[in-house]
Amino acid sequence: MMAKMQRTLLCSCYAMISRKVICRVWKSFRRRYNNEKDHKSMDKLNEKRIKWLVDQVVKKKKLPREVCIVYKVTERRIQQLVKEFNETKRYPVLKKNRRPKTYLTEEQKDEIDKTYKKTYLNPRMLYYELKRQKHYAPKDKIYEYMKSKGLVNSKLNKKKKRKRCRYEWPESGAMAHSDYHRTSDKDPHCILWIDDASRKILSGGEFKEETTENAIVTFEKAEEGLEKYKWKIERVNTDRGTQFFNSKRDKKGNRTLGEFEKYLEKRGIKHIPSRLKNPQTNGKLERRWQEYNKHRWKFDTLQEWISWYNDRLTTALDIESFETPNIAFRRKLPNRIALFWERLENEPECVK
């Protein structure tokens, strides 16, 4: 009898302990999503969203804390909507008499003008650049202001749905893209080498002609840049131009390697040529040619433009953390921990 009572007492104690642990975990989880700081960027509710939120709680018996995360509103706001629905039996409607419209101040306009002259970013990217500089201005007002000054051109083709799925290598140096480009017949032929994972331009050059020799010289500079981090380029993606790829075949149908392909083979680097008539494979570099045409001629040299670009924000990376290609390149290096320990060994004073 005593043994049975002891077992019952132990089971009840375990149940109480587990309940407390679960309760603490849930409270910490709930506190995380009820913090007002997490809802600074609250999405605007409309009638359709309000109806969906109310139905989830009233009809599907979900808790307010389970659905408030969907549209980034507080749990209390969901409770208010449900209460109004239960009292009136009608879905809540937003008040038409909203807060008065606000406008950009002269100080905000000056900051937008100064930042745009330095970065030439579009309205969305300019918002994050201002935020990085500890200045604030709403996205829609930045867009309206820049549009009024003729700094924004809406393109209908960019509003269409993309059919392709973006691919991306996870580590720096896993793949490098390259191609030749020319803004006009009067301008030089430019070649760039860009890292797939970080979008960092590793090297580049402007020449009178598109040759294999120029491709090899610029690629060697890109390799030197990675040697500083004790890493190397593992793969290369180019088009099937004669500078990179030999498409000629002999009478037996066999294809011999070109000079650039032989160079990569000696270095142990895999060459991945793009499919015929498919520039999207090299799309990351094709996108950089747009920036090249827009902003290259605002700088005296190509290297100045490359340095400017590598320290510039881009939506392809972690924009919320203000990540630039230079920062992303270091973050995505697979051997960054080994580099850190080596630095500690060589510079022990940096620990202090």
Coordinates of C-alpha atoms in Angstrom, one line a residue:
M1 CA 0.0 0.0 0.0
M2 CA 2.8 2.4 0.9
A3 CA 4.7 1.6 -2.4
K4 CA 1.5 2.4 -4.3
M5 CA 1.1 5.7 -2.5
Q6 CA 4.8 6.5 -3.2
R7 CA 4.4 5.8 -6.9
T8 CA 1.3 8.0 -7.1
L9 CA 3.1 10.8 -5.3
L10 CA 6.1 10.6 -7.6
C11 CA 3.8 10.7 -10.7
S12 CA 2.0 13.7 -9.4
C13 CA 5.3 15.5 -8.7
Y14 CA 6.7 14.7 -12.2
A15 CA 3.4 16.0 -13.7
M16 CA 3.7 19.3 -11.7
I17 CA 7.3 19.7 -12.7
S18 CA 6.7 19.0 -16.4
R19 CA 3.7 21.4 -16.3
K20 CA 5.8 24.2 -14.9
V21 CA 8.5 23.6 -17.5
I22 CA 6.0 23.6 -20.3
C23 CA 4.4 26.7 -18.9
R24 CA 7.7 28.6 -18.6
V25 CA 8.6 27.6 -22.2
W26 CA 5.2 28.7 -23.5
K27 CA 5.3 32.0 -21.6
S28 CA 8.7 32.8 -22.9
F29 CA 7.5 32.0 -26.4
R30 CA 4.4 34.1 -25.9
R31 CA 6.3 37.0 -24.5
R32 CA 8.6 37.0 -27.6
Y33 CA 5.7 37.5 -30.0
N34 CA 3.8 39.9 -27.8
N35 CA 6.6 42.3 -27.4
E36 CA 5.7 45.7 -29.0
K37 CA 9.2 46.0 -30.5
D38 CA 8.5 43.0 -32.7
H39 CA 5.5 44.7 -34.3
K40 CA 7.0 48.0 -35.4
S41 CA 6.6 46.9 -39.0
M42 CA 2.9 45.9 -38.7
D43 CA 1.1 45.1 -41.9
K44 CA -2.1 47.1 -42.6
L45 CA -5.3 45.2 -42.0
N46 CA -8.1 45.3 -44.6
E47 CA -11.6 43.8 -44.5
K48 CA -10.5 40.6 -46.1
R49 CA -7.7 40.0 -43.6
I50 CA -10.0 41.0 -40.6
K51 CA -12.6 38.4 -41.7
W52 CA -10.0 35.7 -42.0
L53 CA -8.5 36.4 -38.6
V54 CA -11.9 36.5 -36.9
D55 CA -13.0 33.2 -38.6
Q56 CA -9.8 31.5 -37.5
V57 CA -10.6 32.3 -33.8
V58 CA -14.4 32.0 -33.9
K59 CA -15.1 29.2 -36.3
K60 CA -11.9 27.2 -36.3
K61 CA -11.3 27.7 -32.5
K62 CA -7.7 28.8 -32.8
L63 CA -6.1 30.9 -30.2
P64 CA -5.3 34.6 -30.9
R65 CA -1.6 34.1 -30.3
E66 CA -1.6 31.4 -33.0
V67 CA -3.0 33.7 -35.8
C68 CA -1.6 37.1 -34.8
I69 CA 1.8 36.2 -36.2
V70 CA 0.4 35.8 -39.8
Y71 CA -0.1 39.5 -40.3
K72 CA 2.3 40.7 -37.6
V73 CA -0.4 42.2 -35.3
T74 CA -0.6 41.9 -31.5
E75 CA -2.6 39.3 -29.7
R76 CA -4.6 42.1 -28.1
R77 CA -5.7 43.4 -31.5
I78 CA -7.1 40.0 -32.4
Q79 CA -9.0 39.9 -29.1
Q80 CA -10.5 43.3 -29.8
L81 CA -11.7 42.2 -33.3
V82 CA -13.2 39.0 -32.0
K83 CA -15.0 40.8 -29.1
E84 CA -16.5 43.3 -31.5
F85 CA -17.7 40.5 -33.8
N86 CA -19.3 38.6 -30.8
E87 CA -21.1 41.7 -29.7
T88 CA -22.4 43.0 -33.1
K89 CA -22.4 39.7 -35.1
R90 CA -20.7 41.7 -37.9
Y91 CA -17.2 41.7 -39.0
P92 CA -15.3 44.8 -37.8
V93 CA -14.8 47.6 -40.4
L94 CA -11.9 50.0 -40.4
K95 CA -12.7 53.6 -39.5
K96 CA -12.7 55.9 -42.5
N97 CA -11.5 58.9 -40.4
R98 CA -7.9 57.7 -40.2
R99 CA -4.9 59.7 -38.9
P100 CA -4.0 62.7 -41.1
K101 CA -1.6 62.2 -43.9
T102 CA 2.0 63.1 -43.1
Y103 CA 4.7 64.5 -45.5
L104 CA 8.5 64.3 -45.7
T105 CA 10.3 67.1 -43.8
E106 CA 12.9 69.2 -45.5
E107 CA 15.6 67.4 -43.4
Q108 CA 14.3 64.0 -44.7
K109 CA 14.4 65.3 -48.3
D110 CA 17.9 66.5 -47.9
E111 CA 19.0 63.1 -46.5
I112 CA 17.4 61.3 -49.4
D113 CA 19.1 63.6 -52.0
K114 CA 22.5 63.2 -50.3
T115 CA 22.2 59.4 -50.0
Y116 CA 21.0 59.0 -53.6
K117 CA 23.9 61.0 -55.0
K118 CA 26.3 58.6 -53.1
T119 CA 24.6 55.3 -53.8
Y120 CA 22.2 55.8 -56.8
L121 CA 19.9 53.2 -55.1
N122 CA 16.2 52.7 -56.0
P123 CA 13.5 53.7 -53.4
R124 CA 13.3 50.3 -51.7
M125 CA 17.1 50.0 -51.3
L126 CA 17.4 53.7 -50.3
Y127 CA 15.1 53.1 -47.4
Y128 CA 17.5 50.5 -45.9
E129 CA 20.5 52.7 -46.7
L130 CA 18.9 55.6 -44.7
K131 CA 18.0 53.1 -42.0
R132 CA 21.6 52.0 -41.8
Q133 CA 22.7 55.6 -41.4
K134 CA 20.2 56.0 -38.5
H135 CA 17.7 58.1 -40.6
Y136 CA 14.1 57.2 -41.1
A137 CA 11.6 57.9 -43.9
P138 CA 8.6 55.7 -45.0
K139 CA 9.1 53.6 -48.2
D140 CA 6.1 54.9 -50.0
K141 CA 7.0 58.6 -49.3
I142 CA 10.6 58.0 -50.5
Y143 CA 9.1 56.5 -53.7
E144 CA 6.7 59.4 -54.2
Y145 CA 9.4 62.0 -53.6
M146 CA 11.9 60.3 -56.0
K147 CA 9.2 59.9 -58.6
S148 CA 8.3 63.6 -58.4
K149 CA 12.0 64.4 -59.1
G150 CA 12.2 62.0 -62.1
L151 CA 14.5 59.5 -60.3
V152 CA 12.2 56.5 -60.7
N153 CA 11.1 54.9 -63.9
S154 CA 8.4 52.2 -63.6
K155 CA 8.9 49.2 -65.9
L156 CA 5.9 47.0 -66.7
N157 CA 8.1 44.0 -67.6
K158 CA 9.5 43.9 -64.0
K159 CA 5.9 43.8 -62.6
K160 CA 5.3 40.5 -64.3
K161 CA 5.5 37.2 -62.4
R162 CA 8.9 35.5 -62.7
K163 CA 8.7 32.0 -64.0
R164 CA 12.2 30.9 -63.0
C165 CA 13.4 29.8 -59.6
R166 CA 16.6 31.4 -58.3
Y167 CA 19.5 29.1 -57.5
E168 CA 22.4 30.0 -55.3
W169 CA 25.6 28.3 -54.0
P170 CA 25.8 28.5 -50.2
E171 CA 29.6 29.2 -49.9
S172 CA 31.9 31.9 -51.2
G173 CA 34.2 30.6 -54.0
A174 CA 31.9 27.7 -54.9
M175 CA 31.2 29.3 -58.3
A176 CA 32.3 32.3 -60.2
H177 CA 30.4 33.8 -63.2
S178 CA 32.1 35.7 -66.0
D179 CA 31.2 37.3 -69.3
Y180 CA 32.2 40.1 -71.6
H181 CA 30.0 43.2 -72.1
R182 CA 30.1 46.5 -73.9
T183 CA 27.8 49.5 -73.2
S184 CA 28.2 50.9 -76.8
D185 CA 30.4 50.7 -79.8
K186 CA 32.5 53.6 -78.5
D187 CA 33.1 52.0 -75.1
P188 CA 35.7 49.3 -74.2
H189 CA 34.9 45.6 -73.7
C190 CA 34.5 44.8 -70.0
I191 CA 34.9 41.5 -68.3
L192 CA 33.9 40.8 -64.7
W193 CA 34.3 37.9 -62.3
I194 CA 31.5 37.7 -59.8
D195 CA 31.1 35.3 -56.8
D196 CA 27.8 33.4 -57.0
A197 CA 27.1 33.2 -53.2
S198 CA 27.9 36.8 -52.1
R199 CA 27.5 38.7 -55.4
K200 CA 30.9 40.2 -54.8
I201 CA 32.8 41.3 -57.9
L202 CA 36.2 39.5 -57.5
S203 CA 38.0 41.2 -60.4
G204 CA 37.4 42.9 -63.7
G205 CA 39.1 44.7 -66.6
E206 CA 38.3 46.9 -69.7
F207 CA 40.0 46.1 -72.9
K208 CA 39.9 46.9 -76.6
E209 CA 39.2 43.3 -77.6
E210 CA 37.5 40.3 -76.1
T211 CA 40.3 37.7 -75.9
T212 CA 41.1 34.5 -74.0
E213 CA 44.3 36.1 -72.7
N214 CA 42.4 39.0 -71.1
A215 CA 40.0 36.4 -69.5
I216 CA 42.9 34.5 -68.0
V217 CA 44.6 37.6 -66.7
T218 CA 41.5 38.9 -64.9
F219 CA 40.7 35.4 -63.6
E220 CA 44.2 35.2 -62.0
K221 CA 43.4 38.4 -60.2
A222 CA 40.2 36.9 -58.9
E223 CA 42.2 33.9 -57.7
E224 CA 44.7 36.2 -55.9
G225 CA 41.8 37.8 -54.1
L226 CA 40.7 34.5 -52.7
E227 CA 44.2 33.4 -51.8
K228 CA 44.2 36.2 -49.2
Y229 CA 41.5 34.2 -47.4
K230 CA 43.3 30.9 -48.1
W231 CA 40.5 29.7 -50.3
K232 CA 40.0 29.1 -54.0
I233 CA 37.4 29.1 -56.8
E234 CA 35.9 25.6 -57.3
R235 CA 33.7 26.2 -60.4
V236 CA 33.4 28.7 -63.2
N237 CA 30.3 29.5 -65.3
T238 CA 30.6 31.3 -68.6
D239 CA 28.7 31.4 -71.9
R240 CA 29.9 29.5 -75.0
G241 CA 31.9 32.4 -76.5
T242 CA 35.2 31.6 -78.2
Q243 CA 37.0 33.3 -75.4
F244 CA 35.9 30.7 -72.9
F245 CA 34.8 27.7 -74.9
N246 CA 35.9 25.8 -78.0
S247 CA 32.9 24.6 -79.9
K248 CA 34.7 23.3 -83.0
R249 CA 34.8 19.5 -83.6
D250 CA 37.0 17.4 -85.8
K251 CA 35.8 14.9 -88.5
K252 CA 35.1 12.3 -85.9
G253 CA 32.9 14.6 -83.9
N254 CA 35.4 15.1 -81.0
R255 CA 35.8 18.4 -79.4
T256 CA 39.2 19.7 -78.2
L257 CA 39.6 22.0 -75.2
G258 CA 40.3 25.7 -75.7
E259 CA 43.1 27.7 -74.0
F260 CA 40.8 28.9 -71.2
E261 CA 39.4 25.4 -70.6
K262 CA 42.9 24.0 -70.5
Y263 CA 43.9 26.6 -67.9
L264 CA 41.0 25.7 -65.7
E265 CA 41.8 22.0 -66.1
K266 CA 45.4 22.5 -64.9
R267 CA 44.1 24.5 -61.9
G268 CA 41.6 21.7 -61.0
I269 CA 38.6 24.0 -61.6
K270 CA 35.4 22.7 -63.1
H271 CA 34.1 24.6 -66.1
I272 CA 30.3 24.8 -66.5
P273 CA 29.3 26.4 -69.8
S274 CA 25.8 27.8 -70.0
R275 CA 23.2 26.2 -72.3
L276 CA 22.8 27.6 -75.8
K277 CA 20.5 30.6 -76.0
N278 CA 19.9 30.6 -72.2
P279 CA 21.5 33.7 -70.7
Q280 CA 19.5 33.2 -67.5
T281 CA 22.0 30.7 -66.3
N282 CA 24.5 33.5 -66.0
G283 CA 21.7 35.9 -64.8
K284 CA 23.5 37.2 -61.7
L285 CA 26.2 38.7 -63.9
E286 CA 23.7 39.8 -66.5
R287 CA 21.9 41.8 -63.8
R288 CA 25.2 43.5 -62.8
W289 CA 25.6 44.8 -66.4
Q290 CA 22.5 46.9 -65.8
E291 CA 24.3 48.6 -62.9
Y292 CA 27.4 48.9 -65.0
N293 CA 25.6 50.7 -67.8
K294 CA 23.9 53.0 -65.3
H295 CA 26.7 54.0 -63.0
R296 CA 30.1 52.9 -64.4
W297 CA 30.7 56.2 -66.2
K298 CA 30.1 58.2 -63.0
F299 CA 33.5 56.9 -61.9
D300 CA 37.0 57.6 -63.3
T301 CA 38.1 53.9 -63.3
L302 CA 36.6 50.5 -63.3
Q303 CA 38.2 49.6 -60.0
E304 CA 36.5 52.6 -58.3
W305 CA 33.1 51.4 -59.6
I306 CA 33.9 47.8 -58.4
S307 CA 34.8 49.1 -54.9
W308 CA 31.6 51.2 -54.8
Y309 CA 29.5 48.3 -55.9
N310 CA 31.0 45.8 -53.4
D311 CA 30.1 48.2 -50.5
R312 CA 26.6 48.8 -51.7
L313 CA 23.4 47.2 -50.4
T314 CA 21.6 44.7 -52.6
T315 CA 18.3 42.8 -52.2
A316 CA 19.9 39.5 -53.2
L317 CA 21.5 39.4 -49.7
D318 CA 20.3 39.9 -46.1
I319 CA 18.9 43.4 -46.6
E320 CA 17.5 43.6 -43.0
S321 CA 21.0 43.3 -41.6
F322 CA 22.4 45.8 -44.2
E323 CA 24.6 43.2 -45.8
T324 CA 26.8 44.2 -48.6
P325 CA 28.7 41.9 -51.0
N326 CA 31.9 42.4 -49.1
I327 CA 30.3 41.4 -45.8
A328 CA 28.4 38.5 -47.3
F329 CA 31.6 37.2 -48.9
R330 CA 33.4 37.0 -45.6
R331 CA 30.3 35.5 -43.8
K332 CA 29.9 32.7 -46.4
L333 CA 33.5 31.6 -46.4
P334 CA 33.6 28.0 -45.3
N335 CA 37.0 28.4 -43.6
R336 CA 36.2 31.6 -41.7
I337 CA 36.7 29.9 -38.3
A338 CA 40.1 28.6 -39.3
L339 CA 41.0 32.2 -40.4
F340 CA 39.8 33.5 -37.1
W341 CA 42.0 31.2 -35.0
E342 CA 45.0 31.9 -37.3
R343 CA 44.5 35.6 -36.7
L344 CA 44.5 35.0 -32.9
E345 CA 47.7 33.1 -33.1
N346 CA 49.4 35.7 -35.3
E347 CA 47.9 38.7 -33.4
P348 CA 47.5 37.7 -29.7
E349 CA 47.0 41.4 -28.7
C350 CA 43.7 41.5 -30.6
V351 CA 42.2 39.2 -27.9
K352 CA 42.8 42.0 -25.4

